[in-house]
Short mmCIF file of C-alpha atoms in Angstrom, two decimals:
data_model
loop_
_atom_site.label_atom_id
_atom_site.label_comp_id
_atom_site.label_asym_id
_atom_site.label_seq_id
_atom_site.Cartn_x
_atom_site.Cartn_y
_atom_site.Cartn_z
CA MET A 1 20.72 -7.21 3.48
CA LYS A 2 17.31 -8.44 4.62
CA THR A 3 14.66 -6.15 3.11
CA ALA A 4 11.06 -5.74 4.19
CA VAL A 5 8.22 -4.00 2.38
CA ILE A 6 5.34 -2.15 4.02
CA ILE A 7 2.42 -1.34 1.77
CA LEU A 8 0.84 1.71 3.36
CA GLY A 9 -2.79 2.52 2.60
CA HIS A 10 -5.26 5.12 3.77
CA GLY A 11 -7.71 2.88 5.63
CA SER A 12 -11.49 2.96 5.60
CA ARG A 13 -14.43 2.56 7.94
CA SER A 14 -16.05 0.21 5.41
CA ALA A 15 -15.92 -3.39 6.56
CA GLY A 16 -13.63 -5.55 4.47
CA SER A 17 -12.03 -2.68 2.59
CA GLU A 18 -8.58 -3.78 3.71
CA ALA A 19 -8.87 -6.94 1.59
CA ALA A 20 -7.45 -5.26 -1.53
CA LEU A 21 -4.24 -4.33 0.24
CA GLN A 22 -4.00 -7.73 1.90
CA ALA A 23 -4.29 -9.34 -1.56
CA VAL A 24 -1.32 -7.31 -2.80
CA VAL A 25 0.69 -8.43 0.22
CA ALA A 26 -0.19 -12.06 -0.47
CA GLU A 27 0.84 -11.76 -4.13
CA MET A 28 4.16 -10.19 -3.19
CA LYS A 29 4.86 -13.00 -0.75
CA LYS A 30 4.04 -15.56 -3.45
CA GLY A 31 6.47 -13.69 -5.71
CA GLY A 32 9.33 -14.26 -3.31
CA HIS A 33 9.36 -11.24 -1.00
CA ALA A 34 9.95 -12.76 2.41
CA ILE A 35 8.83 -9.85 4.58
CA VAL A 36 5.79 -7.93 3.39
CA GLU A 37 3.44 -6.16 5.76
CA HIS A 38 0.54 -3.76 5.32
CA ALA A 39 -0.51 -0.76 7.36
CA PHE A 40 -3.11 1.97 7.32
CA LEU A 41 -2.92 5.62 8.28
CA GLN A 42 -6.50 5.81 9.53
CA TYR A 43 -9.51 3.87 10.79
CA VAL A 44 -8.20 0.29 10.83
CA PRO A 45 -5.16 -1.52 12.16
CA PRO A 46 -2.36 -2.12 11.78
CA ALA A 47 -0.86 1.33 12.13
CA PRO A 48 2.45 2.10 10.38
CA ARG A 49 4.36 1.82 13.65
CA GLU A 50 2.98 -1.71 14.21
CA ALA A 51 3.99 -2.81 10.72
CA LEU A 52 7.44 -1.31 11.20
CA GLU A 53 7.91 -3.17 14.47
CA ARG A 54 6.81 -6.45 12.84
CA CYS A 55 9.41 -5.95 10.12
CA ILE A 56 12.13 -5.24 12.67
CA GLY A 57 10.98 -8.28 14.66
CA GLN A 58 11.68 -10.35 11.53
CA ARG A 59 15.22 -8.90 11.49
CA ALA A 60 14.78 -6.56 8.53
CA GLU A 61 17.78 -4.34 8.01
CA ARG A 62 16.11 -2.27 5.30
CA ILE A 63 12.42 -1.31 5.16
CA VAL A 64 10.80 0.02 1.99
CA ILE A 65 7.47 1.76 2.50
CA VAL A 66 5.23 1.89 -0.58
CA PRO A 67 2.41 4.45 -0.30
CA PHE A 68 -0.66 2.78 -1.82
CA PHE A 69 -2.23 6.08 -2.86
CA LEU A 70 -3.37 7.35 -6.24
CA GLN A 71 -2.73 11.05 -5.64
CA ALA A 72 -0.17 13.16 -3.85
CA GLY A 73 -2.53 14.56 -1.22
CA ALA A 74 -1.74 15.55 2.36
CA HIS A 75 -1.00 11.99 3.49
CA VAL A 76 1.61 11.54 0.76
CA THR A 77 3.16 14.99 0.99
CA ARG A 78 2.95 15.65 4.74
CA ASP A 79 1.95 12.69 6.91
CA ILE A 80 4.11 9.96 5.40
CA PRO A 81 7.30 12.10 5.39
CA ALA A 82 6.63 12.90 9.07
CA LEU A 83 6.24 9.19 9.85
CA LEU A 84 9.46 8.47 7.97
CA SER A 85 11.37 11.08 9.93
CA GLU A 86 10.09 9.74 13.26
CA ALA A 87 10.82 6.11 12.31
CA ARG A 88 14.39 6.95 11.29
CA LYS A 89 14.98 8.69 14.63
CA GLU A 90 13.59 5.73 16.57
CA HIS A 91 15.52 3.14 14.54
CA PRO A 92 18.82 4.68 13.42
CA GLY A 93 20.36 1.29 12.64
CA ILE A 94 17.65 0.39 10.12
CA GLU A 95 17.54 1.84 6.62
CA ILE A 96 13.97 3.09 6.10
CA ILE A 97 12.94 4.55 2.75
CA VAL A 98 9.69 5.57 1.08
CA THR A 99 9.03 5.05 -2.61
CA ASP A 100 6.89 7.30 -4.75
CA TYR A 101 3.14 6.75 -4.34
CA VAL A 102 1.56 4.03 -6.50
CA GLY A 103 -0.50 6.48 -8.57
CA ALA A 104 2.67 8.16 -9.85
CA HIS A 105 3.94 4.95 -11.44
CA PRO A 106 4.11 5.10 -15.25
CA LEU A 107 2.11 1.87 -15.58
CA MET A 108 -0.92 3.51 -13.95
CA ALA A 109 -2.08 4.94 -17.29
CA LYS A 110 -1.81 1.46 -18.83
CA ILE A 111 -3.91 -0.02 -16.01
CA VAL A 112 -6.62 2.60 -16.51
CA GLU A 113 -6.51 2.05 -20.27
CA GLU A 114 -6.86 -1.71 -19.83
CA LEU A 115 -9.84 -1.33 -17.51
CA ALA A 116 -11.52 1.10 -19.90
CA ASP A 117 -10.90 -1.15 -22.92
CA LYS A 118 -12.30 -4.22 -21.20
CA GLY A 119 -15.34 -2.47 -19.81
CA ASN A 120 -14.93 -4.59 -16.68
CA CYS A 121 -12.15 -5.61 -14.35
CA GLY A 122 -12.34 -9.37 -14.52
CA VAL A 123 -14.76 -9.70 -11.62
CA ARG A 124 -18.45 -9.07 -11.17
CA SER A 125 -19.07 -5.64 -12.66
CA ALA A 126 -20.63 -4.30 -9.45
CA GLU A 127 -17.34 -4.91 -7.64
CA CYS A 128 -15.37 -2.56 -9.86
CA GLY A 129 -17.98 0.13 -10.40
CA VAL A 130 -18.78 -0.72 -14.00
CA GLU A 131 -22.44 -0.85 -14.86
CA LYS A 132 -23.21 -2.70 -18.03
CA GLN A 133 -26.00 -1.31 -20.16
CA LYS A 134 -28.68 -3.82 -21.05
CA ASP A 135 -29.38 -4.35 -24.72
CA SER A 136 -32.84 -3.12 -25.69
#
């Protein structure tokens, strides 16, 4: 069965903010996932429907939507289930499922711990919100 993955983020008005999600897509493709798309619920394209249609256009028989959210807010608990219901009605021959949101994954605590222990995130400190205190 040909499986596609859609990584579904919130979206932002900030220019270039979609790069983080696009980087995850690129890494998944490098890792051997043939069909990986991204989508956003607000502000920037592509919309979930567009990503879904791209997956179907690549002959996906199963589509796994991964909500790239840290908390179970209204998008995770209300909006995404509504999108799922609509997509299943429109494409009854395609298996469409949604995983738990990324923030609920058990490795999230390890990621936070690693960032805190390092005091940076492996890039310029301003990019990850870590301000280093100057020695006096």
